[in-house]
mmCIF file of C-alpha atoms in Angstrom:
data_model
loop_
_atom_site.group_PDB
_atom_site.id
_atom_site.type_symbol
_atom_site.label_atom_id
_atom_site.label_comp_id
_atom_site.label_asym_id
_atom_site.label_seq_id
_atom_site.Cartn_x
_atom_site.Cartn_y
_atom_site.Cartn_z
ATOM 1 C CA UNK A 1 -92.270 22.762 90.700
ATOM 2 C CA UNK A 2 -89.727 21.888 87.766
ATOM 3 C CA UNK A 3 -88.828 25.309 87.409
ATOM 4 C CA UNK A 4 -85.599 25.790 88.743
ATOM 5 C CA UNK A 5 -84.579 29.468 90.240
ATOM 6 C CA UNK A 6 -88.329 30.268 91.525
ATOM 7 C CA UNK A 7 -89.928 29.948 94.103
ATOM 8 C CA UNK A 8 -89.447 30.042 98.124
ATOM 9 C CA UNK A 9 -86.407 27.764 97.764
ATOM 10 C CA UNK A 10 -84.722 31.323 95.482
ATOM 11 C CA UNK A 11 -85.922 34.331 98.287
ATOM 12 C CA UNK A 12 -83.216 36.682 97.633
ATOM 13 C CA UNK A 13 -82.179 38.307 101.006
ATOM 14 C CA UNK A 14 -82.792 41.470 99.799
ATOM 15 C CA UNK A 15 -86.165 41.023 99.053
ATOM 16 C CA UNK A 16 -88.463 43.606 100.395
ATOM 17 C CA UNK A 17 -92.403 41.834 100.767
ATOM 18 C CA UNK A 18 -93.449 45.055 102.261
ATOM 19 C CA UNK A 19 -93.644 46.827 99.182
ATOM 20 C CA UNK A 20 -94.804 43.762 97.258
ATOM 21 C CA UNK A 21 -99.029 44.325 95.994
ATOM 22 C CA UNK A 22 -99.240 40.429 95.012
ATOM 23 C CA UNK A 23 -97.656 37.647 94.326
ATOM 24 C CA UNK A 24 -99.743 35.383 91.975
ATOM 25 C CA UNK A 25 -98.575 32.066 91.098
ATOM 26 C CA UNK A 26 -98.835 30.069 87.697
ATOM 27 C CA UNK A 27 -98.007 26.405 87.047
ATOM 28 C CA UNK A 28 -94.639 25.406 84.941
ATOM 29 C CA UNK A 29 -96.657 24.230 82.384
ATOM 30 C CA UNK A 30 -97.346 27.903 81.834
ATOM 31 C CA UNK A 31 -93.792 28.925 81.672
ATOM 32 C CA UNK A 32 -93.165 26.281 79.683
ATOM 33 C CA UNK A 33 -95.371 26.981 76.881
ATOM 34 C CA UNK A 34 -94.773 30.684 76.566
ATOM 35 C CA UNK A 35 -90.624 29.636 76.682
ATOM 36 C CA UNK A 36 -91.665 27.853 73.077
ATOM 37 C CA UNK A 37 -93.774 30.671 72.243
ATOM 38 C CA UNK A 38 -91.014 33.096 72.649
ATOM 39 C CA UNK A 39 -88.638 30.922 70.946
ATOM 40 C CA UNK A 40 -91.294 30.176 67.901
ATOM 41 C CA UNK A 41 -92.686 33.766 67.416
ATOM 42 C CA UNK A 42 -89.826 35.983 68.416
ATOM 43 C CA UNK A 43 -86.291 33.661 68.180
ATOM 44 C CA UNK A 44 -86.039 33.657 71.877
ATOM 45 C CA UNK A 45 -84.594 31.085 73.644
ATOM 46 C CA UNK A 46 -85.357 31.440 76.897
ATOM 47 C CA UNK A 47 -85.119 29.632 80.897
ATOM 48 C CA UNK A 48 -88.523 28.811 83.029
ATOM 49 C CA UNK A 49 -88.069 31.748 85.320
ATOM 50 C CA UNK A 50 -88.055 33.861 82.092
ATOM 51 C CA UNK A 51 -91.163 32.220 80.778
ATOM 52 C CA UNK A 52 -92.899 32.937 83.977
ATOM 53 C CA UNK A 53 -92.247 36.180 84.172
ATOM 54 C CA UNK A 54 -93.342 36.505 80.365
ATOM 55 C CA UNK A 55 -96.531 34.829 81.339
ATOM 56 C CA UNK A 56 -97.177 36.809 84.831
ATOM 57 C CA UNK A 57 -96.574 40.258 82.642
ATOM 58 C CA UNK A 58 -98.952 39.308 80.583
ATOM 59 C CA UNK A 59 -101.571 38.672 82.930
ATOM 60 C CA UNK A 60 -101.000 41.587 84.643
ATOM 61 C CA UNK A 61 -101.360 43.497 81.445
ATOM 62 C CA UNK A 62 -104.709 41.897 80.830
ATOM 63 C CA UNK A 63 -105.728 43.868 84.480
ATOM 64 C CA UNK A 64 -104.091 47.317 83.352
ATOM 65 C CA UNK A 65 -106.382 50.196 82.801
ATOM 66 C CA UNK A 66 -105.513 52.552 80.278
ATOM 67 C CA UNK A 67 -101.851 53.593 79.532
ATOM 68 C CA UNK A 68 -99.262 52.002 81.715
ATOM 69 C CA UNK A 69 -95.329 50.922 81.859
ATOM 70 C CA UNK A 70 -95.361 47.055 82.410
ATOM 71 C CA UNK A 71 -91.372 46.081 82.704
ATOM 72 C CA UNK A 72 -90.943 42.579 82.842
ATOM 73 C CA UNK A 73 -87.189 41.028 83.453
ATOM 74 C CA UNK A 74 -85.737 38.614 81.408
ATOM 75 C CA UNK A 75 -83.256 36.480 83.645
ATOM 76 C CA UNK A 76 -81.996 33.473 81.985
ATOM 77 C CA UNK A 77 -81.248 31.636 78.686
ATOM 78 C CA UNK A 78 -82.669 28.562 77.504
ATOM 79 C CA UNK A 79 -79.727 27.242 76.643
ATOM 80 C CA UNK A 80 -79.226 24.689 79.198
ATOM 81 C CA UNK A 81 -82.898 24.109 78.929
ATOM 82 C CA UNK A 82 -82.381 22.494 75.404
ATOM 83 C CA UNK A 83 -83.085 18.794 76.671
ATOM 84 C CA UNK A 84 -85.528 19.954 78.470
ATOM 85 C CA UNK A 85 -87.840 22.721 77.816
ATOM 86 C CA UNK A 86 -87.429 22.517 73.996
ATOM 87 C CA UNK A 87 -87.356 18.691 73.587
ATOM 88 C CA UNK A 88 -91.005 17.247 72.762
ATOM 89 C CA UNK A 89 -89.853 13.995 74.121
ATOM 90 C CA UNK A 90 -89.260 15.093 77.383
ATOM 91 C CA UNK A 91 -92.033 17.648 77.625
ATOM 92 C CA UNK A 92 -94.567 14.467 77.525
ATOM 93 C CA UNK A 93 -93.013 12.496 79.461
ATOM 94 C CA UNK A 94 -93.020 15.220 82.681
ATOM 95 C CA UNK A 95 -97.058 15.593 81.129
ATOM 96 C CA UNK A 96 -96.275 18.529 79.173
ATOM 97 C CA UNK A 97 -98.095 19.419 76.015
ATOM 98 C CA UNK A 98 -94.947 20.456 73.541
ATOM 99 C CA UNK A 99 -97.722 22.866 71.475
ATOM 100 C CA UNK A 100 -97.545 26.306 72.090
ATOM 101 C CA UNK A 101 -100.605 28.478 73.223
ATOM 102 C CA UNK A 102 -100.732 31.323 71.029
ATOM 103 C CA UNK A 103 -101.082 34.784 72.792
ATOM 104 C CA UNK A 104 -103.418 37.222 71.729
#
């Protein structure tokens, strides 16, 4: 994965799996794209790990039945990400698509 601050290489010790229902997984391309979306739809600039957890919220939203609290942290800027995440040139030349999906 690209997407720095996830994944086994980040367990925090205090991390409790016991409690934990499931943990999906979901690609960087994913966080990537909903980063941009944030940024084009609602002015935020945000990191990978943010954009993941966007896009898992969302998902899990899709699964909720009837009226529920969904929080869903926010842990990083994009601003070191600017060469990265938010630059079309590099985006295609990891084989990232720079376009946004739109969420409906």
């Amino acid at each position: 994965t690209i997407c720095m601050g996830v994944g086994k290489d980040s367990i925090p010790k205090a991390m409790n799996f016991d409690i934990i229902d499931e943990m999906p997984s979901y690609t960087d391309k994913e966080s990537f794209q909903m980063c941009r979306l944030l940024a084009a739809k609602e002015g935020l600039v945000c990191g990978g790990s943010t954009g993941l957890n966007v896009h898992a919220a969302l998902e899990v939203a899709k699964t909720l039945d009837g009226p529920a609290t969904l929080v869903c942290v926010a842990p990083d800027s994009g601003i070191k990400y600017l060469s990265k995440i938010y630059n079309d040139t590099w985006m295609a030349s990891n084989g990232f698509s720079s376009d946004t999906v739109l969420v409906e």
